[in-house]
Coordinates of N, CA, C and O and ligand atoms in Angstrom, one line a residue:
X1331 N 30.3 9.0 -3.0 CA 29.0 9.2 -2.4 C 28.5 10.6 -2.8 O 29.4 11.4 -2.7
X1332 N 27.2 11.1 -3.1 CA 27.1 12.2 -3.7 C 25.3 12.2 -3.6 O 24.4 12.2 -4.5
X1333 N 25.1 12.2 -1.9 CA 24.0 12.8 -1.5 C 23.7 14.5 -1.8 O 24.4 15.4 -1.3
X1334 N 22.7 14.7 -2.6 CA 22.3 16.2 -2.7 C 21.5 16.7 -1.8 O 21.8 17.8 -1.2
X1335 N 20.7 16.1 -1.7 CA 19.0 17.0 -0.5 C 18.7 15.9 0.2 O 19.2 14.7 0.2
X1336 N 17.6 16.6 1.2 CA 17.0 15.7 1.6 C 15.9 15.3 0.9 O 15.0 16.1 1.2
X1337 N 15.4 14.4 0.1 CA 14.3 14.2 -0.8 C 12.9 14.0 0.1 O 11.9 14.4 -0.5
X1338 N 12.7 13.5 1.1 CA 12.2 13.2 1.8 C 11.8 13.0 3.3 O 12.5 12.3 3.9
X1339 N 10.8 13.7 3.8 CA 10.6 12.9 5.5 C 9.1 12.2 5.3 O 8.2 12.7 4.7
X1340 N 9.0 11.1 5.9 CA 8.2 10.1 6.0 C 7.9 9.7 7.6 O 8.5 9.4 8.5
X1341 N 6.1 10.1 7.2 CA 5.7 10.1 8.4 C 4.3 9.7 8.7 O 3.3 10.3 8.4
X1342 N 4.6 8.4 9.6 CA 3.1 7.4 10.1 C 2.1 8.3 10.4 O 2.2 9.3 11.2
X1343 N 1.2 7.9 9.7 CA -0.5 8.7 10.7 C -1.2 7.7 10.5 O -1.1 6.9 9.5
X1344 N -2.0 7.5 11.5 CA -3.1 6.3 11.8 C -4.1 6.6 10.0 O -4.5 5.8 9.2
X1345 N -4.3 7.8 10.0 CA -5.0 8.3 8.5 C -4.6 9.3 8.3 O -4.4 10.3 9.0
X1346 N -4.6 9.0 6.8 CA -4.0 10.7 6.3 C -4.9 11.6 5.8 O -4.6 12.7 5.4
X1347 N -6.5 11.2 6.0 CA -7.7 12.4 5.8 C -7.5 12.6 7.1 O -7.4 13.9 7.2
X1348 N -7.3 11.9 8.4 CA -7.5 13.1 9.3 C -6.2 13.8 9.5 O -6.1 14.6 10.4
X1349 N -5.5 13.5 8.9 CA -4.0 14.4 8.7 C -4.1 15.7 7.9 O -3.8 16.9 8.3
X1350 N -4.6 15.4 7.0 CA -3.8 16.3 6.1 C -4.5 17.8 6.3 O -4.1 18.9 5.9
X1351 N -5.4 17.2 6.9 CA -6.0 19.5 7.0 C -5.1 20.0 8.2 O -5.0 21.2 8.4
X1352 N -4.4 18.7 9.0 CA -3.3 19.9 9.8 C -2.4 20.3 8.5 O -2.3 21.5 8.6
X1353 N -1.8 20.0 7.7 CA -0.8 19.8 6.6 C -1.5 21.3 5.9 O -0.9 22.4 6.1
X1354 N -2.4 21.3 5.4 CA -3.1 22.3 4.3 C -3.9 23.4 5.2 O -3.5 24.5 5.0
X1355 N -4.6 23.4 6.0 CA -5.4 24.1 6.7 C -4.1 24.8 7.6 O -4.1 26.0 7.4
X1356 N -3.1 24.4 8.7 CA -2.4 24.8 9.9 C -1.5 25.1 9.0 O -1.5 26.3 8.6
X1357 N -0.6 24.3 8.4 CA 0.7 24.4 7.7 C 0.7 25.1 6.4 O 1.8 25.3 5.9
X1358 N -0.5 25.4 5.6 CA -0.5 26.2 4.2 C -0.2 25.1 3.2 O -0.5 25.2 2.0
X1359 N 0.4 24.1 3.7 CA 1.1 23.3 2.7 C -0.1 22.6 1.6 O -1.3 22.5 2.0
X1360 N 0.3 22.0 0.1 CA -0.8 21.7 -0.6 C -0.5 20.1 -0.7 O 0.6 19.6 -0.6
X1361 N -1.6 19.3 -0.9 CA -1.5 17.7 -0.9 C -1.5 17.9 -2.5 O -2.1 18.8 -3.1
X1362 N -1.0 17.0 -3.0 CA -0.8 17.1 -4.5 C -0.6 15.5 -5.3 O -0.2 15.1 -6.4
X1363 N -0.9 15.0 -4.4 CA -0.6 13.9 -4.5 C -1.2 12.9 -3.5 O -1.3 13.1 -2.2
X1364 N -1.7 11.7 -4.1 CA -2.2 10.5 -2.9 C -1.8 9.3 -4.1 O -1.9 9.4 -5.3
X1365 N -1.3 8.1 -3.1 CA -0.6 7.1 -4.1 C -0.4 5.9 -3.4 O 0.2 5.8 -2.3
X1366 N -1.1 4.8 -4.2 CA -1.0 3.5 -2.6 C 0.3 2.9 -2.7 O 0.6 3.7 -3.5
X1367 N 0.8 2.5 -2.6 CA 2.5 1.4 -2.7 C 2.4 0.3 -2.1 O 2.8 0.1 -1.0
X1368 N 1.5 -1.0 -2.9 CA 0.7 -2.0 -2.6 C 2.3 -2.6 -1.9 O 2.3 -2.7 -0.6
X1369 N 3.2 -2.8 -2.5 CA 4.3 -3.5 -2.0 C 4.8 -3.0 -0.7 O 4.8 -3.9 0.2
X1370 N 5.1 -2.0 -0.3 CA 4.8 -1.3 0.8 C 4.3 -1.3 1.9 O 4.7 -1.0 3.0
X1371 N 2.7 -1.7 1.2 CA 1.6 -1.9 2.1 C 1.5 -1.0 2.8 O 1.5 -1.2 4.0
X1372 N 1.2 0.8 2.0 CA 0.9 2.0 2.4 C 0.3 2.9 1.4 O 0.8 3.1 0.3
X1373 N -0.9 3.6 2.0 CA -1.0 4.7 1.1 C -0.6 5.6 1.8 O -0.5 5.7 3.0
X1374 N 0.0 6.7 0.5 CA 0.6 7.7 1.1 C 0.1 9.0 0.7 O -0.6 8.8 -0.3
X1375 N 0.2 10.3 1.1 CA 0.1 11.6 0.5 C 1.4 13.0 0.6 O 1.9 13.3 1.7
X1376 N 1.5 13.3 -0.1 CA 2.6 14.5 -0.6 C 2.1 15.6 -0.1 O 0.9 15.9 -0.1
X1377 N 3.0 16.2 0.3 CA 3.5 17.6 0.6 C 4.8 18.4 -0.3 O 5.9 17.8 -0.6
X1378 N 4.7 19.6 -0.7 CA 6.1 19.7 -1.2 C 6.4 21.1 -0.5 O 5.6 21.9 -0.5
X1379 N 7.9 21.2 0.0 CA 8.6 22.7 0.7 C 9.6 23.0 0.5 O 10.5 23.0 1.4
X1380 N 9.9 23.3 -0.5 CA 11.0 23.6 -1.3 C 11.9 22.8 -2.0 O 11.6 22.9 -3.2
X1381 N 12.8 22.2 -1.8 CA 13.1 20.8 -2.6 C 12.6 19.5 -1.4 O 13.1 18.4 -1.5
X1382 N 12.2 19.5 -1.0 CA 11.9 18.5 -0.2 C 10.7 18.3 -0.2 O 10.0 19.3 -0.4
X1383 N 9.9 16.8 0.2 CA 8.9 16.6 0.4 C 8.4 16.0 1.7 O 9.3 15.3 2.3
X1384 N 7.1 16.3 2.5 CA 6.6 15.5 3.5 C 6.0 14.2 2.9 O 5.6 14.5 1.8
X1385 N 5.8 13.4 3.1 CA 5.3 11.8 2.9 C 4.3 11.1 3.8 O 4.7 10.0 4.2
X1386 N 3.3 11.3 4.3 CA 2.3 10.8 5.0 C 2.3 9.5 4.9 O 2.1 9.2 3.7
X1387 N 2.4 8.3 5.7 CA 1.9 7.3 5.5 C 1.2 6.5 5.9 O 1.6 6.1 7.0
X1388 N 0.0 5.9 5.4 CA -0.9 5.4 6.5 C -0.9 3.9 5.9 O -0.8 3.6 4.7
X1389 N -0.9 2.9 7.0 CA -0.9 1.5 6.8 C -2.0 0.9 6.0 O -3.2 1.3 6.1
X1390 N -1.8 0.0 5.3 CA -2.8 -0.8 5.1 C -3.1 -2.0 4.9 O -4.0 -2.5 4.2
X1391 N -1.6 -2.9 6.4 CA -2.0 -4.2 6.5 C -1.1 -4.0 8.2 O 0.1 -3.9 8.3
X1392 N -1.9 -3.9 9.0 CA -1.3 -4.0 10.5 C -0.4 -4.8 10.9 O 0.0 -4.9 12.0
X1393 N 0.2 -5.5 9.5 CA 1.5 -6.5 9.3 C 2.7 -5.6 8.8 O 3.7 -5.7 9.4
X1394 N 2.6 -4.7 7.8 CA 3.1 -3.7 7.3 C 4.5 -3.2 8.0 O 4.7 -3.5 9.2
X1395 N 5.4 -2.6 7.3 CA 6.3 -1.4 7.9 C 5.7 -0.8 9.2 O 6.0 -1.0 10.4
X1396 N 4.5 0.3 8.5 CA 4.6 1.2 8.6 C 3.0 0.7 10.3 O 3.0 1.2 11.4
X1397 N 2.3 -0.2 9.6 CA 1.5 -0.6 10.9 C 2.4 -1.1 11.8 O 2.4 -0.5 12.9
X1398 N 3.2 -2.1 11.6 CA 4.4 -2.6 13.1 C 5.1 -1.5 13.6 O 5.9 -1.7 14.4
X1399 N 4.8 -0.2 13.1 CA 5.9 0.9 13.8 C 4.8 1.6 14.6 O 5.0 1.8 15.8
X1400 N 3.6 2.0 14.0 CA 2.8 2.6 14.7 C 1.9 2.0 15.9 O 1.3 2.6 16.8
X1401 N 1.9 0.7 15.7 CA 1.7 -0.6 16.8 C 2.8 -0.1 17.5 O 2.5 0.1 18.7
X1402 N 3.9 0.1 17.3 CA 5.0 0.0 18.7 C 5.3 1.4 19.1 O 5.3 1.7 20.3
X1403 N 5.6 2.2 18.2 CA 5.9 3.4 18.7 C 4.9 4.9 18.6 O 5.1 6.0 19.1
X1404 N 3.7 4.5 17.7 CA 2.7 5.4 17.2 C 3.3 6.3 16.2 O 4.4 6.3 15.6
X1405 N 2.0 7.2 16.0 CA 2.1 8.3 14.7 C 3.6 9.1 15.3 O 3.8 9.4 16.5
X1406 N 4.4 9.3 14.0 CA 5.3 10.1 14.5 C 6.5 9.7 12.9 O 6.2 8.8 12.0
X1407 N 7.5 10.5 12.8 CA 8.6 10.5 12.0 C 9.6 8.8 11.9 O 10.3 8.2 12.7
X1408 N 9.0 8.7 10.4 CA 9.1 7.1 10.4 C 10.7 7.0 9.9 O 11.7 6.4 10.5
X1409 N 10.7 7.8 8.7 CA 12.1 7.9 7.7 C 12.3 8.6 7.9 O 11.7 9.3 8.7
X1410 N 13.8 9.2 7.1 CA 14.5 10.2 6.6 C 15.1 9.7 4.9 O 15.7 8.6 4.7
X1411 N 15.0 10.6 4.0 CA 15.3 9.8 2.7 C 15.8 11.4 2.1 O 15.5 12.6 1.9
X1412 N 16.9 10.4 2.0 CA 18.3 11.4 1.3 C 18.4 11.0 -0.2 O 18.8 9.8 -0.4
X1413 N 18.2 11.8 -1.3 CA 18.5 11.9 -2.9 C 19.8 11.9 -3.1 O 20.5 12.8 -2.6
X1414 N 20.2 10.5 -4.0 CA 21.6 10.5 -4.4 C 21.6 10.3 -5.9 O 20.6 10.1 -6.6
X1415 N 22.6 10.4 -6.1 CA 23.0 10.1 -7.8 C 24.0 8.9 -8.2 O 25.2 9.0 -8.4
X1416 N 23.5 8.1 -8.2 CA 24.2 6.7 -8.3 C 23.7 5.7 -7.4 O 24.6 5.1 -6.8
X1417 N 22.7 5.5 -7.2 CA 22.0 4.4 -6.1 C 22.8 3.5 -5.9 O 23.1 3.5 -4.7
X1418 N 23.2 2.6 -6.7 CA 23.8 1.4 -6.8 C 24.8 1.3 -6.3 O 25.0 0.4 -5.4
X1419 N 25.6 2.3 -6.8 CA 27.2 2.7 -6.5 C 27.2 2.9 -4.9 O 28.1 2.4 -4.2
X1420 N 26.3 3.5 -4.6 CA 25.9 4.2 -2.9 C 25.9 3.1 -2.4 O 26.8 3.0 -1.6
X1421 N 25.1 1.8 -2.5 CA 24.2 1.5 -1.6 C 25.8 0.4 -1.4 O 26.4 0.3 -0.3
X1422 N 26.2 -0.1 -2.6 CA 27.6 -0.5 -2.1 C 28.6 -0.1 -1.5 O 29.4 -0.9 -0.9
X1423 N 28.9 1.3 -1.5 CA 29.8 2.0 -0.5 C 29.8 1.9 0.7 O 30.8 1.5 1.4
X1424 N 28.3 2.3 1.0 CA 27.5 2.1 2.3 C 27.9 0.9 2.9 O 28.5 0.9 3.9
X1425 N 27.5 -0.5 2.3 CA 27.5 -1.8 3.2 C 29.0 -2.2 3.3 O 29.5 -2.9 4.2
X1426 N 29.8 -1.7 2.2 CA 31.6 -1.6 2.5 C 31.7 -1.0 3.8 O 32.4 -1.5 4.7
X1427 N 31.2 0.1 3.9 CA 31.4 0.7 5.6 C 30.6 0.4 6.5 O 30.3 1.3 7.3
X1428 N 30.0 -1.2 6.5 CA 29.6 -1.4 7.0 C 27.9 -1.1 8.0 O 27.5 -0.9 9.1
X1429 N 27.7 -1.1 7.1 CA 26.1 -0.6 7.1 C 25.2 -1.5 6.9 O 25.3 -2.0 5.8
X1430 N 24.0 -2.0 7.7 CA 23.5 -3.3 7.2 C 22.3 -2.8 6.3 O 21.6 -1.9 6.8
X1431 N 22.2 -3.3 5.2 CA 21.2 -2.8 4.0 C 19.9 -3.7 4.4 O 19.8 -4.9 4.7
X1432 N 19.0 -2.8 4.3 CA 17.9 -4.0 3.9 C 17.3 -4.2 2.7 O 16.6 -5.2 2.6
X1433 N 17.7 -3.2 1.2 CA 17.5 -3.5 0.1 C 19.2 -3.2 -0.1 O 20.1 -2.3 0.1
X1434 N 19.2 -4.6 -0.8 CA 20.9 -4.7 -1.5 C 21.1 -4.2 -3.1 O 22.1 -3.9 -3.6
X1435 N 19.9 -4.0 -3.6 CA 19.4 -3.7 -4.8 C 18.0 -2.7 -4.8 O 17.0 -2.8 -4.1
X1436 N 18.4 -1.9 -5.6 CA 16.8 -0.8 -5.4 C 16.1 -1.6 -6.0 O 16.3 -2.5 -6.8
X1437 N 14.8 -0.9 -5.3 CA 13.1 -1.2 -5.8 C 12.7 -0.8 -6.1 O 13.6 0.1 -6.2
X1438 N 11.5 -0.2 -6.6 CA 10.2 0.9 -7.4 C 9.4 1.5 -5.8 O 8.7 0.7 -5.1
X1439 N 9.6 2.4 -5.4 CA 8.9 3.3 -4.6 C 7.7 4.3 -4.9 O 7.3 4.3 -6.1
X1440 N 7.3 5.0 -4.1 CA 6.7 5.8 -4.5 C 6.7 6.7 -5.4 O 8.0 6.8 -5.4
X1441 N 6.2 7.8 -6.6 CA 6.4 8.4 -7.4 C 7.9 8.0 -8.6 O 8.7 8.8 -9.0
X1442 N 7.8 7.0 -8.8 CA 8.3 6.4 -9.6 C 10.1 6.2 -9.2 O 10.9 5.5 -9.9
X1443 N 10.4 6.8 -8.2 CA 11.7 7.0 -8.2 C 12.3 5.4 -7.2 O 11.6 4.8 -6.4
X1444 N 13.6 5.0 -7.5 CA 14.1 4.3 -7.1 C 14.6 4.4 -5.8 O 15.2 5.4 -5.7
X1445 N 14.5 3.7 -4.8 CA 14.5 3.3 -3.4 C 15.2 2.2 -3.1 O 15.1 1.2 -3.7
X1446 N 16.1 2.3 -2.0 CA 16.6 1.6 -0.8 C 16.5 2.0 0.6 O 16.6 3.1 0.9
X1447 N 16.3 1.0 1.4 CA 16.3 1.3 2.7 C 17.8 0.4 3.2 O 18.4 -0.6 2.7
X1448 N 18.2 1.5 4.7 CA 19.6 1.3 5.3 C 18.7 0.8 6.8 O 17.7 1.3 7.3
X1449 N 19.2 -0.2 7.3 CA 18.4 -0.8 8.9 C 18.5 0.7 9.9 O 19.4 1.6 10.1
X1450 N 17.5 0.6 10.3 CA 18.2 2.0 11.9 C 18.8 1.1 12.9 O 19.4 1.8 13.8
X1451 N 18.9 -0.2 13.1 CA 19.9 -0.3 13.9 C 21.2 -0.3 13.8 O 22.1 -0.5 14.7
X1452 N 21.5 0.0 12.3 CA 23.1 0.8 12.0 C 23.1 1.8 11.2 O 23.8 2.1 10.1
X1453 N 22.3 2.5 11.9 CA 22.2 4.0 11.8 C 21.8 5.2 12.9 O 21.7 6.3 12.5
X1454 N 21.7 4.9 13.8 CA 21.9 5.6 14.7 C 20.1 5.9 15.4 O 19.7 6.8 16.2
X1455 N 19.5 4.8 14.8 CA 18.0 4.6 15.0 C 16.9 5.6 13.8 O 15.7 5.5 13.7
X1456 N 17.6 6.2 13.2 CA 17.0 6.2 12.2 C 16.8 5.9 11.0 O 17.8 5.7 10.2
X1457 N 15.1 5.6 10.5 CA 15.1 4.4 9.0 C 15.7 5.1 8.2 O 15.5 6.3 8.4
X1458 N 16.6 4.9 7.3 CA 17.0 6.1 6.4 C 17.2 5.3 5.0 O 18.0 4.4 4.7
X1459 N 16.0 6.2 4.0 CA 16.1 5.7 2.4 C 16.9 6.3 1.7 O 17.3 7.3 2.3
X1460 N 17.3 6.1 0.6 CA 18.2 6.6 -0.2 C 17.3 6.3 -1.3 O 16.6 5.3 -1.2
X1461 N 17.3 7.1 -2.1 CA 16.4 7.5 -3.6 C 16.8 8.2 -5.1 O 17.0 9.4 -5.2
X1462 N 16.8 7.6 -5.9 CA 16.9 8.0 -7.2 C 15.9 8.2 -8.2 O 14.9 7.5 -8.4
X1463 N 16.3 9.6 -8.9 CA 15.3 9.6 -9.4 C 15.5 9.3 -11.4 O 16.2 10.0 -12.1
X1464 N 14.7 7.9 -11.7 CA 15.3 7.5 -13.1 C 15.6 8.2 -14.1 O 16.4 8.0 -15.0
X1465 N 14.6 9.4 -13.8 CA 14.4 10.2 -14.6 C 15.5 11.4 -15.2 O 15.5 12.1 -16.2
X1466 N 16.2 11.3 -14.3 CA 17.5 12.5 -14.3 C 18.8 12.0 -14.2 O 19.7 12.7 -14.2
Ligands
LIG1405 N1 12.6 3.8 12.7 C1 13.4 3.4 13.7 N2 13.4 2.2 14.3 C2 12.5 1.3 13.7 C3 11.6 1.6 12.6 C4 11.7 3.0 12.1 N3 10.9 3.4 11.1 N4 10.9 0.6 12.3 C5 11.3 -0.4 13.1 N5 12.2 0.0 14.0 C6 12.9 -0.7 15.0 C7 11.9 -1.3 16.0 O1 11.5 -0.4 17.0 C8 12.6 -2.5 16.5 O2 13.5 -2.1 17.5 P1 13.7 -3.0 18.9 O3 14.2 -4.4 18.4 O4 14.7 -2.2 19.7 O5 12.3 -3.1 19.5 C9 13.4 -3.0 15.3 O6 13.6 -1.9 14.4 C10 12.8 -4.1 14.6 O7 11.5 -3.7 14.3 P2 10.2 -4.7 14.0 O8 9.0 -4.0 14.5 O9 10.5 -6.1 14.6 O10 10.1 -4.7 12.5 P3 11.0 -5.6 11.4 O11 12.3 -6.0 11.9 O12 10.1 -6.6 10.9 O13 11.1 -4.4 10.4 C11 12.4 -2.7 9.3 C12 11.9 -3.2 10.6 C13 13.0 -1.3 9.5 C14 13.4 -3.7 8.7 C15 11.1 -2.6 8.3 O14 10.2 -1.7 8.8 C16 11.5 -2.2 6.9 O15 11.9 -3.0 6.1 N6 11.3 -0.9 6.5 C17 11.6 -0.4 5.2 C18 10.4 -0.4 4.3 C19 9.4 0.7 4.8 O16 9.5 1.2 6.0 N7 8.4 1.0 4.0 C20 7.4 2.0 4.3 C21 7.7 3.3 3.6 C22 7.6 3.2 2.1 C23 7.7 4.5 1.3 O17 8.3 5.5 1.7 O18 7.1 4.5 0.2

């Protein structure tokens, strides 16, 4: 298993225009990115702080992930997504130790990089993605 960073925090906002000037305006931070993830059924916007990124996500089907979370729990820290090197390799380790996967096989995510999601109800309640990047 050979998690490096945290690649990611991902986090519901009802809208990410009325987001992001807390992000750029309060936080200094720069948006550098806006990117829909039809499959997903979210657009999203970037943040970057040092190796890590913030991930805004705003729904765009109240059926969605990211709408059924903010329907139940509101705007607030959706994911946590940890950068590994060997997705595949990982995501089978993981369900060997018993972990219930909700992707058994990665998918195409945002910014090109490869994605799985682990359930939070066997994780300690939080969603947590695992991410590869093809490129490297
Ligand atoms: N963090 C913690 N718990 C969560 C959660 C989250 N983000 N989303 C849902 N849950 C909890 C719910 O509160 C609920 O708990 P209770 O049964 O105790 O009420 C339980 O999980 C089931 O939730 P649900 O609303 O019935 O939703 P589903 O079971 O249909 O889906 C999940 C939940 C996690 C399987 C689904 O959201 C999923 O597949 N997520 C992965 C994909 C995703 O989130 N994509 C958006 C981001 C994409 C990107 O980063 O590009």
């Amino acid at each position: 298993m050979n998690l490096t960073h945290i690649e990611h925090l991902g986090i519901a906002v009802k809208s990410i225009e009325a987001a992001i000037p807390y992000y750029e305006n309060v936080l200094g931070l720069k948006c550098y990115a806006i990117e829909e993830v039809p499959e997903q059924k979210v657009k999203t916007a970037f943040f970057k702080i040092g190796q890590t990124k913030i991930e805004l996500l705003e729904s765009t089907d109240p059926e969605g992930p990211v709408g059924k979370f903010i329907e139940k729990k509101g705007e607030g820290v959706h994911h946590v997504a940890f950068a590994v090197e060997g997705l595949q390799e990982t995501l089978n380790l993981v369900a060997e130790k018993g972990v219930n996967l909700i992707d058994k096989q990665p998918r195409k995510g945002a910014e090109g990089l490869n994605i799985a999601f682990l359930h939070p109800k066997s994780t300690f309640g939080v969603l947590t993605e695992l991410c590869e990047d093809p490129k490297k």
